[in-house]
Amino acid sequence: MPEEQIQLFINDREVHASKGAMLIEVADQHDIRIPRFCYHKKLSVAANCRMCMVEVEKAPKALPACATPVAEGMRVYTHSPAALDAQKSTMEFLLINHPLDCPVCDQGGECELQDTAMGYGEDVSRYTERKRVVADKDLGPLVSTDMTRCIHCTRCVRFGSEVAGIRELGATGRGEFMEIGTYVERALTSELSGNVIDVCPVGALNAKPSRMRARSWEMLQHAGLAPHDGVGSNIYMHVLRNTVVRVVPRENEELNETWIPDRDRFSYEGLHVPDRATEPLVRGAHKWEASSWPASLKQVAQKIRQFRPEEVGVMAAPHSTLEELYLLQKLFRGLGIQNIDHRVRQADFVDQEYMPLFPNLGQSIESVEQNDAVFLIGCDIRLEQPMLAHRIRKASARGCQVIALNSRDLDFLFAAQVTWNQAPQAWLSALAEIIKCIPNNDLKDLPHELIEIVEQASPSRYAQHIFEVLSQAGTSTVFLGAMLEAHPLASALRALGAFLARHTGANLGILPQAGNTAGAWLCGTVPHRLAGGAPNPDAGLNVTEMLTGPCKAFVLFNLEPEFDFASAPDTLKAMQEAEFVVVFTPYVSESMRGYADVILPIATFAETRGTYVNAEGRWQTADPAINPPGQARPAWRILRVLAEHFGLEGFAHGSCQQVLDEIKARTGEATGFEGRLHESKAVNAQATADGMYRVSATPMYAVDNVVRRAGSLQQTPFEHTPGVAMCERQARELGVQDEDEVRIVQDGRAKVLRLELDPDLPMGCVWVQKSARHVDVLGDAIAPVEVQRLRLDHD
Ligand code: SF4
Ligand code: FES
């Protein structure tokens, strides 16, 4: 229904506005500036700073524009003597206690208080009393405080409760004694916590990693894209002398609104680290030697040619740009090499023919908040895709029912109506139970292995309830997350999830995990499809087959085997045993020097132009903000020159744009949410092994090589020391107690870890934490394990 429009006058200018809108919103829509501190368009109205006072005809006193609804025929004056008098009085009161430390304040030059004081303040204060001083708080590694500067606008407090879903900051005391803090001093734990830096209108909350690093007017602002998840949040990188000093949100209402997750805000720290690769390196007879680009590329070409095409495996990181991924597959396919893949954290590939053109949300990011029910399967949405979790939080606030099938209670920071915690080996039967609830169900669309499982299921009350919620909701979505992707029976889970979605009228959202997972599928960085999704008649091997099969040479693109793959030990072993390994990488690690033969330094996302396709199929291109260090170069250029060394034609691109034009010509700017998976006939539904299963997830700040090097993110409470958790009953059966050490044996490899009890974990599984810093010596995230009791003190 169209909103009722009314007419009013601001500064004698006729304007039209929706009935019920606040004066300040209407003034903003018409570029009429009203000063403000506590008002923020994304937060509730507090009306506590009184800076937005305006004169309203027939009102006895000035009124706050942020809390005054418009009315028909209203006449408002924002700069009349009465309005200015009220605004200047408020300014004078605010400055009584605010320190005069603009020259040493990080906010200086971009401070709402400083700017407003220039317009509404006096140059000499009438107050000679002492200013109040407030002790700073330690809010953790990301946000620094100078609480004496706080003007008590409560934007940061409202951000916590209304946007982040966790009220970590609050006000204590009254009047002059009011203080903003965390009550008990502790680090902020929200994954969106850095946004309080932007909402704070003064310099009370600043970015700790960039504290005192640069003045705002010294930095150049470059538009960029965050490559760490499937949202593709829009960012600005602020650059001083070829160094990214900080990152802030670039407003995009359809993607990240005015916010960004901490991962996107602080990952830039990983750009400027000592282990950046700055020159081509080749393995000499006794040591690593610096090489030139022509010599190193010539060597790569010569070496790769010594292997038969089926002996070469090419693996790429899905946070690389579309142009890089496209040229990579084009180059190696040009040599007849078909073993090309980006699905490095996946364990089950049997349904790859039935995957959609690219994994997608089944809807736009903006419309996620319109869901009436959401079913998260194997998905820690808050840590995987923080901005999607924010959309679901908004949906939840307006009544959306959230259901989760995982192995432990995950703290989403929004209410989940049903959390069904099942050991990972029981997820298949749990979904079968829900499907069994569908009345008059025709199972013939399901692969026959799954029909049998569904027919044998007897629905629990959880299953019945989940079915009722999904089938009765107006708009609903079944989301398949990263833990499902890592599951050994992922194909069967995907098929059941798709079937459930189809028969309850829900959307199916297969969450693409990295910034260009969708792009990697689209441009043919998979063994069974070419660019544009055409079937590859000569399909190559998937990642697991490459690592365990006939490959003698590997091309690693933007990847680190010890962290990026489903199984670190298996991948490292394959690299060490390979006859030749060439690594395109922005970083050189000690481990890499152990297995690689040629190391080619490439630019990161901030140092190259590149395109990313996000979870809703949106293509976005960003230019570089800085130059890569030393001799590192944008990888699309390196691949282009390498192709010449191989004597391949069709690589004469003069610019990144020409590569993009070629991709578009091959693929079209493919968007849309086709659901090819619905007809999946190939699944892996083997009976799971008896006994205990390990379940774990990639930590939020370990998803890619840049984030892993962001020092401040690694100090947050999200990065735990690896440990093992199980429920008390399971521990009792094993004869162990909280804090005992136990030996976890997985696939013949063992590790001793400290046990913590978690009442939310079901029987039959243990949570073994992965880490951003420590190599997971055990292997796959979801796999059978044995838990062995050690000889203990209490024996
Ligand atoms: S810290 Fe900043 S955002 Fe929070 S109340 Fe104080 S001035 Fe407002
Ligand atoms: S902005 Fe209106 S009272 Fe603060």
Short mmCIF file of C-alpha atoms in Angstrom, two decimals, residues 541 543-552 554:
data_model
loop_
_atom_site.label_atom_id
_atom_site.label_comp_id
_atom_site.label_asym_id
_atom_site.label_seq_id
_atom_site.Cartn_x
_atom_site.Cartn_y
_atom_site.Cartn_z
CA LEU A 541 39.82 -34.82 -11.11
CA VAL A 543 40.63 -31.78 -5.25
CA THR A 544 40.52 -35.02 -3.24
CA GLU A 545 41.26 -37.15 -6.31
CA MET A 546 44.17 -34.89 -7.23
CA LEU A 547 45.67 -35.16 -3.76
CA THR A 548 45.28 -38.91 -3.49
CA GLY A 549 45.65 -39.86 -7.16
CA PRO A 550 48.08 -39.72 -10.01
CA CYS A 551 49.18 -36.08 -9.82
CA LYS A 552 52.93 -35.61 -9.75
CA PHE A 554 50.76 -29.21 -8.57
#
